[in-house]
CSV table of C-alpha atoms in Angstrom, one decimal:
chain,number,residue,atom,x,y,z
A,1,MET,CA,-34.4,41.2,63.1
A,2,THR,CA,-35.5,43.9,61.1
A,3,LYS,CA,-38.1,44.5,57.9
A,4,SER,CA,-37.0,46.1,54.7
A,5,PRO,CA,-40.2,46.2,52.4
A,6,ARG,CA,-38.6,49.1,50.3
A,7,LEU,CA,-35.3,47.0,49.7
A,8,ALA,CA,-37.6,44.6,49.2
A,9,LEU,CA,-38.9,46.1,45.9
A,10,ILE,CA,-35.9,47.8,44.9
A,11,ILE,CA,-34.5,44.1,44.9
A,12,ALA,CA,-37.6,43.0,43.1
A,13,THR,CA,-37.6,45.9,40.8
A,14,ALA,CA,-33.6,46.1,39.8
A,15,VAL,CA,-32.8,42.6,39.0
A,16,SER,CA,-36.0,41.6,36.9
A,17,LEU,CA,-37.0,38.9,39.0
A,18,VAL,CA,-40.5,39.0,39.2
A,19,PRO,CA,-43.2,42.0,37.9
A,20,LEU,CA,-43.9,44.0,41.2
A,21,GLY,CA,-47.5,43.0,41.5
A,22,CYS,CA,-46.4,39.6,42.0
A,23,ALA,CA,-44.6,40.1,45.7
A,24,VAL,CA,-47.3,41.3,47.8
A,25,LEU,CA,-45.7,43.4,50.8
A,26,PRO,CA,-48.1,43.2,54.0
A,27,GLU,CA,-49.6,46.6,54.8
A,28,ASP,CA,-48.7,46.8,58.2
A,29,MET,CA,-45.4,46.4,57.5
A,30,ALA,CA,-43.3,49.0,60.2
A,31,GLU,CA,-40.9,51.8,58.5
A,32,GLU,CA,-37.8,50.6,57.5
A,33,THR,CA,-35.7,50.1,60.4
A,34,LEU,CA,-32.4,48.7,58.4
A,35,GLY,CA,-30.2,50.0,59.8
A,36,ALA,CA,-7.8,45.8,54.7
A,37,ASP,CA,-5.5,44.3,53.4
A,38,GLN,CA,-6.5,41.1,55.1
A,39,GLN,CA,-9.7,40.2,54.7
A,40,ALA,CA,-12.3,37.6,54.3
A,41,ALA,CA,-15.5,35.4,55.1
A,42,ILE,CA,-16.9,31.7,55.2
A,43,MET,CA,-20.6,31.8,54.3
A,44,GLY,CA,-23.2,28.9,53.9
A,45,ASN,CA,-26.3,28.7,52.0
A,46,GLY,CA,-26.4,32.5,52.8
A,47,LEU,CA,-25.9,32.3,56.6
A,48,THR,CA,-22.2,33.5,57.8
A,49,PHE,CA,-20.3,31.6,60.7
A,50,ASN,CA,-17.4,34.1,61.8
A,51,GLY,CA,-16.5,34.7,58.6
A,52,LEU,CA,-17.1,30.8,57.4
A,53,THR,CA,-19.1,30.3,54.3
A,54,PHE,CA,-21.2,27.4,52.7
A,55,ASN,CA,-21.6,27.6,49.2
A,56,GLY,CA,-24.6,25.3,47.3
A,57,LEU,CA,-26.3,28.1,45.0
A,58,THR,CA,-26.8,26.3,41.6
A,59,PHE,CA,-25.7,27.4,37.7
A,60,ASN,CA,-29.7,27.3,37.2
A,61,GLY,CA,-30.0,29.6,40.7
A,62,LEU,CA,-28.0,32.2,38.9
A,63,ALA,CA,-30.7,32.9,36.5
A,64,MET,CA,-33.2,35.4,36.4
A,65,ALA,CA,-37.1,34.1,37.7
A,66,GLU,CA,-39.8,35.2,39.3
A,67,LEU,CA,-40.5,34.9,42.9
A,68,SER,CA,-43.3,32.5,42.7
A,69,ASP,CA,-40.1,30.3,41.7
A,70,PRO,CA,-37.8,28.1,43.9
A,71,LEU,CA,-35.0,29.3,42.0
A,72,GLY,CA,-35.7,33.2,41.8
A,73,ARG,CA,-36.3,33.1,45.8
A,74,GLN,CA,-32.6,31.2,46.2
A,75,LEU,CA,-30.9,33.8,44.1
A,76,LEU,CA,-32.9,37.1,46.1
A,77,SER,CA,-31.6,34.7,49.3
A,78,ALA,CA,-28.1,34.8,47.8
A,79,ILE,CA,-28.2,38.7,47.1
A,80,VAL,CA,-29.9,39.9,50.2
A,81,SER,CA,-27.1,37.7,52.1
A,82,CYS,CA,-24.7,38.7,50.2
A,83,ALA,CA,-25.9,42.9,50.4
A,84,LEU,CA,-27.1,43.3,54.2
A,85,PRO,CA,-25.4,42.5,57.5
A,86,GLU,CA,-26.1,40.0,59.6
A,87,GLY,CA,-29.6,40.7,61.7
A,88,GLU,CA,-31.2,42.4,59.4
A,89,ALA,CA,-33.7,41.0,56.1
A,90,ILE,CA,-36.4,41.8,54.4
A,91,ASP,CA,-39.8,39.8,54.4
A,92,LEU,CA,-41.7,38.9,51.5
A,93,ASN,CA,-45.7,37.8,51.4
A,94,ILE,CA,-45.0,35.6,47.8
A,95,GLU,CA,-48.5,34.5,46.5
A,96,GLY,CA,-49.7,34.2,50.3
A,97,VAL,CA,-46.3,32.6,51.8
A,98,ASP,CA,-44.4,34.0,53.8
A,99,TYR,CA,-40.5,34.1,54.0
A,100,SER,CA,-37.7,36.1,55.5
A,101,PHE,CA,-34.0,36.9,53.6
A,102,GLU,CA,-32.0,37.2,55.7
A,103,GLY,CA,-28.7,39.2,55.7
A,104,SER,CA,-25.3,38.0,56.4
A,105,VAL,CA,-21.9,39.3,55.1
A,106,GLY,CA,-23.3,43.1,54.7
A,107,LEU,CA,-21.3,44.3,51.3
A,108,ALA,CA,-23.6,46.7,51.0
A,109,PRO,CA,-25.6,47.9,54.0
A,110,GLU,CA,-26.5,51.6,52.3
A,111,TRP,CA,-28.7,49.8,50.2
A,112,GLY,CA,-31.4,49.0,53.0
A,113,LYS,CA,-31.3,52.6,54.2
A,114,ASP,CA,-33.9,54.6,53.9
A,115,GLY,CA,-33.8,56.2,50.0
A,116,GLY,CA,-30.6,53.4,49.4
A,117,GLU,CA,-29.5,52.3,46.1
A,118,CYS,CA,-27.7,50.0,44.7
A,119,GLY,CA,-24.9,51.8,43.3
A,120,GLU,CA,-21.8,50.6,40.6
A,121,ASN,CA,-20.3,49.8,44.2
A,122,CYS,CA,-22.5,48.2,45.4
A,123,LYS,CA,-23.1,46.1,42.1
A,124,SER,CA,-19.7,44.8,41.8
A,125,TRP,CA,-19.4,43.6,45.5
A,126,VAL,CA,-22.9,41.7,45.1
A,127,SER,CA,-22.1,40.1,42.4
A,128,ALA,CA,-18.9,38.6,43.3
A,129,CYS,CA,-19.9,37.1,46.5
A,130,VAL,CA,-23.1,36.0,44.5
A,131,ILE,CA,-21.3,33.9,41.8
A,132,SER,CA,-18.5,32.9,44.4
A,133,ARG,CA,-21.2,30.7,46.3
A,134,VAL,CA,-22.2,29.0,43.0
A,135,ASN,CA,-21.5,24.8,43.7
A,136,TYR,CA,-21.4,22.6,40.5
A,137,LEU,CA,-23.2,20.1,42.3
A,138,GLY,CA,-25.7,22.5,44.6
A,139,GLN,CA,-23.5,21.1,47.6
A,140,SER,CA,-23.0,23.0,50.6
A,141,VAL,CA,-19.2,23.5,50.9
A,142,ARG,CA,-17.4,25.6,53.3
A,143,ILE,CA,-15.1,28.0,51.9
A,144,SER,CA,-13.0,30.7,53.2
A,145,VAL,CA,-14.2,34.2,51.0
A,146,ARG,CA,-11.8,37.0,50.9
A,147,GLY,CA,-11.5,40.8,49.4
A,148,LYS,CA,-10.5,43.8,49.4
A,149,ASP,CA,-13.8,45.0,51.7
A,150,LYS,CA,-14.3,45.6,55.5
A,151,ALA,CA,-17.3,43.1,55.4
A,152,LEU,CA,-14.8,40.2,54.7
A,153,ALA,CA,-12.2,40.7,57.3
A,154,SER,CA,-10.9,37.6,58.3
A,155,THR,CA,-9.0,35.9,61.0
A,156,SER,CA,-5.3,34.3,61.4
A,157,GLU,CA,-7.2,31.3,62.7
A,158,GLU,CA,-9.3,31.1,59.1
A,159,ARG,CA,-6.3,31.6,57.6
A,160,GLU,CA,-4.5,29.2,58.8
A,161,GLU,CA,-7.2,26.8,57.8
A,162,TYR,CA,-8.6,27.7,54.7
A,163,THR,CA,-5.1,28.1,52.6
A,164,GLU,CA,-6.1,26.5,49.9
A,165,ARG,CA,-6.4,29.3,46.7
A,166,GLU,CA,-8.8,28.2,44.6
A,167,GLY,CA,-9.8,31.2,42.6
A,168,ALA,CA,-11.6,35.0,42.0
A,169,TYR,CA,-15.0,35.8,41.2
A,170,PHE,CA,-16.4,39.1,39.7
A,171,GLY,CA,-19.0,40.5,37.0
A,172,ASP,CA,-22.6,41.9,37.1
A,173,ILE,CA,-25.2,39.5,38.0
A,174,PHE,CA,-27.8,43.0,37.5
A,175,ALA,CA,-26.7,42.8,34.2
A,176,THR,CA,-28.8,42.1,30.7
A,177,PRO,CA,-27.6,39.1,30.0
A,178,GLN,CA,-25.7,38.6,33.1
A,179,GLU,CA,-21.4,39.1,33.3
A,180,LEU,CA,-20.2,36.4,35.0
A,181,TYR,CA,-16.4,35.8,35.0
A,182,ALA,CA,-13.8,34.1,37.5
A,183,CYS,CA,-10.2,33.5,37.0
A,184,VAL,CA,-7.9,30.3,38.5
A,185,ALA,CA,-5.1,30.3,40.9
A,186,PRO,CA,-1.5,30.9,39.7
A,187,GLY,CA,-0.4,27.3,38.9
A,188,ALA,CA,-4.5,25.3,38.7
A,189,SER,CA,-5.6,25.2,35.7
A,190,GLN,CA,-9.5,23.8,37.0
A,191,ILE,CA,-12.2,24.9,39.4
A,192,PRO,CA,-14.0,21.9,40.3
A,193,ARG,CA,-16.0,23.4,43.0
A,194,VAL,CA,-17.5,25.9,40.8
A,195,CYS,CA,-17.1,24.2,37.1
A,196,GLY,CA,-17.4,20.3,37.3
A,197,PRO,CA,-14.6,18.2,35.9
A,198,SER,CA,-13.5,21.0,33.0
A,199,ILE,CA,-13.4,24.4,32.9
A,200,GLN,CA,-14.6,24.0,29.4
A,201,GLY,CA,-18.0,23.4,30.1
A,202,CYS,CA,-18.3,26.3,33.0
A,203,SER,CA,-21.0,28.5,31.6
A,204,PRO,CA,-22.6,30.2,32.1
A,205,ILE,CA,-19.3,31.4,34.3
A,206,GLU,CA,-16.6,32.4,31.7
A,207,VAL,CA,-13.0,31.4,33.2
A,208,LEU,CA,-10.9,34.3,31.9
A,209,GLY,CA,-7.7,32.3,33.1
A,210,ASP,CA,-4.5,32.8,35.6
A,211,CYS,CA,-5.8,35.5,38.6
A,212,ASP,CA,-2.5,37.2,38.4
A,213,ASP,CA,-3.1,37.5,34.8
A,214,VAL,CA,-6.7,39.0,35.1
A,215,CYS,CA,-6.1,41.1,38.7
A,216,SER,CA,-4.6,43.8,39.5
A,217,LYS,CA,-2.2,42.6,42.7
A,218,GLU,CA,-3.0,40.4,45.1
A,219,LEU,CA,-3.7,41.4,48.8
A,220,ASN,CA,-1.8,40.4,52.1
A,221,ASP,CA,-4.4,37.7,53.1
A,222,GLY,CA,-3.9,36.2,49.2
A,223,ALA,CA,-7.1,37.7,47.7
A,224,SER,CA,-7.1,39.2,44.1
A,225,ASP,CA,-7.6,42.9,43.9
A,226,LYS,CA,-9.5,44.6,41.0
A,227,CYS,CA,-10.3,41.9,38.0
A,228,ARG,CA,-10.7,42.9,34.5
A,229,ASP,CA,-13.3,41.7,32.6
A,230,PRO,CA,-13.5,40.8,28.7
A,231,SER,CA,-14.4,44.5,28.0
A,232,GLY,CA,-11.3,46.1,29.9
A,233,LYS,CA,-13.4,46.7,32.6
A,234,MET,CA,-11.3,46.8,35.9
A,235,GLN,CA,-14.2,45.5,38.5
A,236,LYS,CA,-13.1,46.7,41.5
A,237,GLY,CA,-15.9,43.8,43.7
A,238,ALA,CA,-13.5,40.6,43.3
A,239,VAL,CA,-14.2,38.0,45.3
A,240,THR,CA,-11.5,35.2,46.0
A,241,VAL,CA,-12.4,31.8,47.5
A,242,PHE,CA,-9.9,29.4,49.5
A,243,LEU,CA,-10.7,25.8,50.5
A,244,ALA,CA,-9.8,24.1,53.7
A,245,SER,CA,-6.0,22.4,53.3
């Protein structure tokens, strides 16, 4: 497992999780060593298992908070998991306690490189990935996450097992205020995993309607590609969730 003190500092600064003085990096940390048409991943609590993911991020976990707060660490864990590939991590010492935040999906590996930044493409994909992990009850549920990025490559077995298209997620978790959007699968009216009993009470995520109306097209694996936010901007990073049938 590699360590990236630089990325830890960048993330803490970029998302305003905590004042710079509160995240203490060990002095003896080594120099940074971090190194599609049918695409998907299965994720879980920040860990990816053969493309399948468990989701369990609560609405409160999306809020920006200090890293001394468990909710701040929950969000940071989700961000790192979505951004960095498996086998890479950032280690932080927060108020005397050591934490390791592990990569998993690898949607923005460039962020962990020396001098790496999280540009528009990085923000779009990482945001979509993090938003897709929200669970109304905070429960861990296996989901198949798909989108037009090579990090989300799926297998035929996964597509055969996870056939229930739920909806797509996109936005910008780094913006102030955060921009959190979803659309429902054609023919569906609710997304209970994320919104609970009604999409009317899904705040802070805004449900924009049918994905066929919001997104540009459907990919071969059923994922929605490039979805439009309320301002009219097309978000390149759009993550579609499928549930097991």
